[in-house]
């Protein structure tokens, strides 16, 4: 048994770091959410505001209406979607961070990649909501495909590409294989 622990030590360390970071960040985020007393957390509110401002910036007339536990998104005076806590991309960012730390590199590089990657995911998520809102107006019958397949594929695809870049260019694994 000891032989297998030694043989698979790198993989087991990766799994241990990944799950530890994922659990800690998830617990911290859940703690943050539990302190929300007005029904909508600040991060989700920020995503809603940025969605509206980003849409206006590109000439799309989207408006956001606050309800108790969510924001309604209206396009052409029709409610087309809702922004709830799960729409703020924090769970995706937590997954991204856990993976990067599990395949950590130099501290400064790791922190910069986490910050820039998290910001990119956050911005892509806001853009995703704007595009999804417009498409939901024009193709409401395609809600399941658009919301359940296409847009998760885009956001998780972006995370996967970031992971590939991280592992191949910046992680300790990349520096060992380059020699």
PDB file of C-alpha atoms in Angstrom:
ATOM      1  CA  UNK A   1       0.000   0.000   0.000  1.00  0.00           C
ATOM      2  CA  UNK A   2       2.851   2.389   0.867  1.00  0.00           C
ATOM      3  CA  UNK A   3       4.284   1.723  -2.596  1.00  0.00           C
ATOM      4  CA  UNK A   4       1.073   3.033  -4.200  1.00  0.00           C
ATOM      5  CA  UNK A   5       1.050   6.171  -2.039  1.00  0.00           C
ATOM      6  CA  UNK A   6       4.619   6.899  -3.126  1.00  0.00           C
ATOM      7  CA  UNK A   7       3.843   6.084  -6.766  1.00  0.00           C
ATOM      8  CA  UNK A   8       0.697   8.251  -6.898  1.00  0.00           C
ATOM      9  CA  UNK A   9       1.908  10.959  -4.515  1.00  0.00           C
ATOM     10  CA  UNK A  10       1.752  13.817  -7.080  1.00  0.00           C
ATOM     11  CA  UNK A  11      -1.810  12.909  -8.038  1.00  0.00           C
ATOM     12  CA  UNK A  12      -2.891  12.505  -4.418  1.00  0.00           C
ATOM     13  CA  UNK A  13      -1.319  15.862  -3.496  1.00  0.00           C
ATOM     14  CA  UNK A  14      -3.167  17.488  -6.403  1.00  0.00           C
ATOM     15  CA  UNK A  15      -6.480  15.996  -5.259  1.00  0.00           C
ATOM     16  CA  UNK A  16      -5.863  16.929  -1.638  1.00  0.00           C
ATOM     17  CA  UNK A  17      -4.972  20.552  -2.460  1.00  0.00           C
ATOM     18  CA  UNK A  18      -7.835  20.870  -4.933  1.00  0.00           C
ATOM     19  CA  UNK A  19     -10.522  19.601  -2.552  1.00  0.00           C
ATOM     20  CA  UNK A  20      -9.134  21.484   0.446  1.00  0.00           C
ATOM     21  CA  UNK A  21      -9.078  24.817  -1.412  1.00  0.00           C
ATOM     22  CA  UNK A  22     -12.478  24.131  -2.993  1.00  0.00           C
ATOM     23  CA  UNK A  23     -14.064  23.298   0.366  1.00  0.00           C
ATOM     24  CA  UNK A  24     -12.496  26.260   2.192  1.00  0.00           C
ATOM     25  CA  UNK A  25     -13.498  28.773  -0.501  1.00  0.00           C
ATOM     26  CA  UNK A  26     -17.000  27.295  -0.747  1.00  0.00           C
ATOM     27  CA  UNK A  27     -17.439  27.493   3.027  1.00  0.00           C
ATOM     28  CA  UNK A  28     -16.201  31.112   3.033  1.00  0.00           C
ATOM     29  CA  UNK A  29     -18.604  31.981   0.229  1.00  0.00           C
ATOM     30  CA  UNK A  30     -21.509  30.260   2.003  1.00  0.00           C
ATOM     31  CA  UNK A  31     -20.600  32.230   5.139  1.00  0.00           C
ATOM     32  CA  UNK A  32     -20.690  35.425   3.099  1.00  0.00           C
ATOM     33  CA  UNK A  33     -24.104  34.482   1.692  1.00  0.00           C
ATOM     34  CA  UNK A  34     -25.476  33.701   5.151  1.00  0.00           C
ATOM     35  CA  UNK A  35     -24.766  37.292   6.217  1.00  0.00           C
ATOM     36  CA  UNK A  36     -26.962  38.672   3.417  1.00  0.00           C
ATOM     37  CA  UNK A  37     -29.999  40.197   5.063  1.00  0.00           C
ATOM     38  CA  UNK A  38     -31.789  41.859   2.156  1.00  0.00           C
ATOM     39  CA  UNK A  39     -32.318  38.746   0.026  1.00  0.00           C
ATOM     40  CA  UNK A  40     -29.678  39.485  -2.616  1.00  0.00           C
ATOM     41  CA  UNK A  41     -25.954  39.402  -1.961  1.00  0.00           C
ATOM     42  CA  UNK A  42     -23.655  42.206  -3.072  1.00  0.00           C
ATOM     43  CA  UNK A  43     -21.835  40.193  -5.731  1.00  0.00           C
ATOM     44  CA  UNK A  44     -25.081  39.232  -7.465  1.00  0.00           C
ATOM     45  CA  UNK A  45     -26.253  42.855  -7.242  1.00  0.00           C
ATOM     46  CA  UNK A  46     -22.988  43.959  -8.823  1.00  0.00           C
ATOM     47  CA  UNK A  47     -23.437  41.461 -11.678  1.00  0.00           C
ATOM     48  CA  UNK A  48     -26.946  42.820 -12.286  1.00  0.00           C
ATOM     49  CA  UNK A  49     -25.759  46.445 -12.349  1.00  0.00           C
ATOM     50  CA  UNK A  50     -22.808  45.597 -14.608  1.00  0.00           C
ATOM     51  CA  UNK A  51     -25.116  43.663 -16.931  1.00  0.00           C
ATOM     52  CA  UNK A  52     -27.366  46.692 -17.341  1.00  0.00           C
ATOM     53  CA  UNK A  53     -24.456  49.137 -17.764  1.00  0.00           C
ATOM     54  CA  UNK A  54     -22.604  46.860 -20.195  1.00  0.00           C
ATOM     55  CA  UNK A  55     -25.722  46.421 -22.295  1.00  0.00           C
ATOM     56  CA  UNK A  56     -26.253  50.186 -22.450  1.00  0.00           C
ATOM     57  CA  UNK A  57     -22.598  50.668 -23.361  1.00  0.00           C
ATOM     58  CA  UNK A  58     -23.094  48.604 -26.529  1.00  0.00           C
ATOM     59  CA  UNK A  59     -26.519  50.071 -27.315  1.00  0.00           C
ATOM     60  CA  UNK A  60     -28.703  47.258 -25.992  1.00  0.00           C
ATOM     61  CA  UNK A  61     -31.686  48.502 -23.979  1.00  0.00           C
ATOM     62  CA  UNK A  62     -31.753  46.124 -21.015  1.00  0.00           C
ATOM     63  CA  UNK A  63     -33.210  47.153 -17.683  1.00  0.00           C
ATOM     64  CA  UNK A  64     -32.870  45.451 -14.332  1.00  0.00           C
ATOM     65  CA  UNK A  65     -35.667  45.320 -11.759  1.00  0.00           C
ATOM     66  CA  UNK A  66     -34.920  44.242  -8.204  1.00  0.00           C
ATOM     67  CA  UNK A  67     -37.203  41.742  -6.546  1.00  0.00           C
ATOM     68  CA  UNK A  68     -36.697  40.185  -3.107  1.00  0.00           C
ATOM     69  CA  UNK A  69     -34.422  37.260  -4.069  1.00  0.00           C
ATOM     70  CA  UNK A  70     -33.483  38.086  -7.667  1.00  0.00           C
ATOM     71  CA  UNK A  71     -33.302  40.698 -10.413  1.00  0.00           C
ATOM     72  CA  UNK A  72     -35.602  40.639 -13.421  1.00  0.00           C
ATOM     73  CA  UNK A  73     -33.949  41.408 -16.738  1.00  0.00           C
ATOM     74  CA  UNK A  74     -36.191  43.218 -19.210  1.00  0.00           C
ATOM     75  CA  UNK A  75     -35.451  43.651 -22.876  1.00  0.00           C
ATOM     76  CA  UNK A  76     -37.834  45.582 -25.137  1.00  0.00           C
ATOM     77  CA  UNK A  77     -40.126  46.016 -22.081  1.00  0.00           C
ATOM     78  CA  UNK A  78     -40.480  42.250 -21.664  1.00  0.00           C
ATOM     79  CA  UNK A  79     -39.025  40.265 -18.749  1.00  0.00           C
ATOM     80  CA  UNK A  80     -36.739  37.727 -20.406  1.00  0.00           C
ATOM     81  CA  UNK A  81     -34.653  36.323 -17.533  1.00  0.00           C
ATOM     82  CA  UNK A  82     -33.718  36.534 -13.876  1.00  0.00           C
ATOM     83  CA  UNK A  83     -30.379  37.016 -12.185  1.00  0.00           C
ATOM     84  CA  UNK A  84     -30.131  34.903  -9.047  1.00  0.00           C
ATOM     85  CA  UNK A  85     -27.197  34.132  -6.759  1.00  0.00           C
ATOM     86  CA  UNK A  86     -26.099  31.252  -9.006  1.00  0.00           C
ATOM     87  CA  UNK A  87     -25.683  33.651 -11.943  1.00  0.00           C
ATOM     88  CA  UNK A  88     -22.779  35.564 -10.416  1.00  0.00           C
ATOM     89  CA  UNK A  89     -20.090  33.046 -11.526  1.00  0.00           C
ATOM     90  CA  UNK A  90     -18.556  32.771  -8.043  1.00  0.00           C
ATOM     91  CA  UNK A  91     -18.906  28.972  -7.985  1.00  0.00           C
ATOM     92  CA  UNK A  92     -17.089  28.814 -11.336  1.00  0.00           C
ATOM     93  CA  UNK A  93     -14.369  31.149 -10.032  1.00  0.00           C
ATOM     94  CA  UNK A  94     -13.962  28.977  -6.917  1.00  0.00           C
ATOM     95  CA  UNK A  95     -13.514  25.916  -9.133  1.00  0.00           C
ATOM     96  CA  UNK A  96     -10.972  27.809 -11.254  1.00  0.00           C
ATOM     97  CA  UNK A  97      -8.983  28.964  -8.205  1.00  0.00           C
ATOM     98  CA  UNK A  98      -8.952  25.491  -6.632  1.00  0.00           C
ATOM     99  CA  UNK A  99      -7.505  23.980  -9.797  1.00  0.00           C
ATOM    100  CA  UNK A 100      -4.834  26.666 -10.206  1.00  0.00           C
ATOM    101  CA  UNK A 101      -3.725  26.320  -6.585  1.00  0.00           C
ATOM    102  CA  UNK A 102      -3.698  22.528  -6.863  1.00  0.00           C
ATOM    103  CA  UNK A 103      -1.292  22.905  -9.797  1.00  0.00           C
ATOM    104  CA  UNK A 104       0.436  25.855  -8.161  1.00  0.00           C
ATOM    105  CA  UNK A 105       3.453  27.628  -9.520  1.00  0.00           C
ATOM    106  CA  UNK A 106       5.463  30.527  -8.188  1.00  0.00           C
ATOM    107  CA  UNK A 107       3.476  32.539  -5.637  1.00  0.00           C
ATOM    108  CA  UNK A 108       3.434  35.833  -7.558  1.00  0.00           C
ATOM    109  CA  UNK A 109       2.560  34.117 -10.844  1.00  0.00           C
ATOM    110  CA  UNK A 110      -0.147  32.038  -9.168  1.00  0.00           C
ATOM    111  CA  UNK A 111      -1.749  35.084  -7.530  1.00  0.00           C
ATOM    112  CA  UNK A 112      -1.622  37.157 -10.728  1.00  0.00           C
ATOM    113  CA  UNK A 113      -3.103  34.323 -12.779  1.00  0.00           C
ATOM    114  CA  UNK A 114      -5.869  33.769 -10.219  1.00  0.00           C
ATOM    115  CA  UNK A 115      -6.730  37.480 -10.148  1.00  0.00           C
ATOM    116  CA  UNK A 116      -6.647  37.982 -13.909  1.00  0.00           C
ATOM    117  CA  UNK A 117      -8.428  34.692 -14.639  1.00  0.00           C
ATOM    118  CA  UNK A 118     -11.136  35.410 -12.057  1.00  0.00           C
ATOM    119  CA  UNK A 119     -11.672  38.884 -13.506  1.00  0.00           C
ATOM    120  CA  UNK A 120     -11.888  37.452 -17.025  1.00  0.00           C
ATOM    121  CA  UNK A 121     -14.455  34.846 -15.906  1.00  0.00           C
ATOM    122  CA  UNK A 122     -16.472  37.566 -14.131  1.00  0.00           C
ATOM    123  CA  UNK A 123     -16.469  39.807 -17.220  1.00  0.00           C
ATOM    124  CA  UNK A 124     -17.329  36.906 -19.542  1.00  0.00           C
ATOM    125  CA  UNK A 125     -20.219  36.050 -17.252  1.00  0.00           C
ATOM    126  CA  UNK A 126     -21.645  39.590 -17.484  1.00  0.00           C
ATOM    127  CA  UNK A 127     -21.305  39.498 -21.283  1.00  0.00           C
ATOM    128  CA  UNK A 128     -22.936  36.062 -21.267  1.00  0.00           C
ATOM    129  CA  UNK A 129     -25.950  37.426 -19.377  1.00  0.00           C
ATOM    130  CA  UNK A 130     -26.355  40.360 -21.796  1.00  0.00           C
ATOM    131  CA  UNK A 131     -26.234  38.086 -24.850  1.00  0.00           C
ATOM    132  CA  UNK A 132     -28.456  35.485 -23.226  1.00  0.00           C
ATOM    133  CA  UNK A 133     -31.061  38.141 -22.388  1.00  0.00           C
ATOM    134  CA  UNK A 134     -31.263  39.329 -25.990  1.00  0.00           C
ATOM    135  CA  UNK A 135     -31.402  35.766 -27.309  1.00  0.00           C
ATOM    136  CA  UNK A 136     -34.111  34.817 -24.798  1.00  0.00           C
ATOM    137  CA  UNK A 137     -36.255  37.652 -26.185  1.00  0.00           C
ATOM    138  CA  UNK A 138     -35.856  36.472 -29.764  1.00  0.00           C
ATOM    139  CA  UNK A 139     -35.837  32.713 -29.121  1.00  0.00           C
ATOM    140  CA  UNK A 140     -37.801  32.007 -25.913  1.00  0.00           C
ATOM    141  CA  UNK A 141     -38.537  28.459 -27.042  1.00  0.00           C
ATOM    142  CA  UNK A 142     -34.783  27.745 -26.997  1.00  0.00           C
ATOM    143  CA  UNK A 143     -34.352  28.630 -23.303  1.00  0.00           C
ATOM    144  CA  UNK A 144     -33.184  25.161 -22.290  1.00  0.00           C
ATOM    145  CA  UNK A 145     -30.548  24.967 -25.027  1.00  0.00           C
ATOM    146  CA  UNK A 146     -29.343  28.554 -24.560  1.00  0.00           C
ATOM    147  CA  UNK A 147     -29.277  28.682 -20.760  1.00  0.00           C
ATOM    148  CA  UNK A 148     -28.631  25.033 -20.031  1.00  0.00           C
ATOM    149  CA  UNK A 149     -26.158  24.061 -22.760  1.00  0.00           C
ATOM    150  CA  UNK A 150     -24.668  26.830 -24.922  1.00  0.00           C
ATOM    151  CA  UNK A 151     -23.788  29.384 -22.275  1.00  0.00           C
ATOM    152  CA  UNK A 152     -22.454  26.941 -19.648  1.00  0.00           C
ATOM    153  CA  UNK A 153     -20.351  25.446 -22.428  1.00  0.00           C
ATOM    154  CA  UNK A 154     -18.923  28.886 -23.181  1.00  0.00           C
ATOM    155  CA  UNK A 155     -18.133  29.784 -19.554  1.00  0.00           C
ATOM    156  CA  UNK A 156     -16.736  26.352 -18.652  1.00  0.00           C
ATOM    157  CA  UNK A 157     -14.903  26.236 -21.973  1.00  0.00           C
ATOM    158  CA  UNK A 158     -13.181  29.507 -21.078  1.00  0.00           C
ATOM    159  CA  UNK A 159     -12.234  28.084 -17.669  1.00  0.00           C
ATOM    160  CA  UNK A 160     -10.865  24.950 -19.319  1.00  0.00           C
ATOM    161  CA  UNK A 161      -8.741  27.045 -21.706  1.00  0.00           C
ATOM    162  CA  UNK A 162      -7.404  29.047 -18.742  1.00  0.00           C
ATOM    163  CA  UNK A 163      -6.529  25.775 -16.974  1.00  0.00           C
ATOM    164  CA  UNK A 164      -4.684  24.474 -20.044  1.00  0.00           C
ATOM    165  CA  UNK A 165      -2.734  27.732 -20.283  1.00  0.00           C
ATOM    166  CA  UNK A 166      -1.948  27.561 -16.559  1.00  0.00           C
ATOM    167  CA  UNK A 167      -0.727  23.953 -16.595  1.00  0.00           C
ATOM    168  CA  UNK A 168       1.314  24.340 -19.779  1.00  0.00           C
ATOM    169  CA  UNK A 169       2.842  27.779 -19.180  1.00  0.00           C
ATOM    170  CA  UNK A 170       2.960  28.687 -15.506  1.00  0.00           C
ATOM    171  CA  UNK A 171       2.512  25.773 -13.091  1.00  0.00           C
ATOM    172  CA  UNK A 172       5.341  23.854 -11.452  1.00  0.00           C
ATOM    173  CA  UNK A 173       4.395  20.976 -13.732  1.00  0.00           C
ATOM    174  CA  UNK A 174       5.113  23.132 -16.809  1.00  0.00           C
ATOM    175  CA  UNK A 175       8.552  24.092 -15.523  1.00  0.00           C
ATOM    176  CA  UNK A 176       9.475  20.453 -14.860  1.00  0.00           C
ATOM    177  CA  UNK A 177       8.400  19.253 -18.295  1.00  0.00           C
ATOM    178  CA  UNK A 178      10.134  22.116 -20.095  1.00  0.00           C
ATOM    179  CA  UNK A 179      13.596  21.008 -18.867  1.00  0.00           C
TER     180      UNK A 179
END
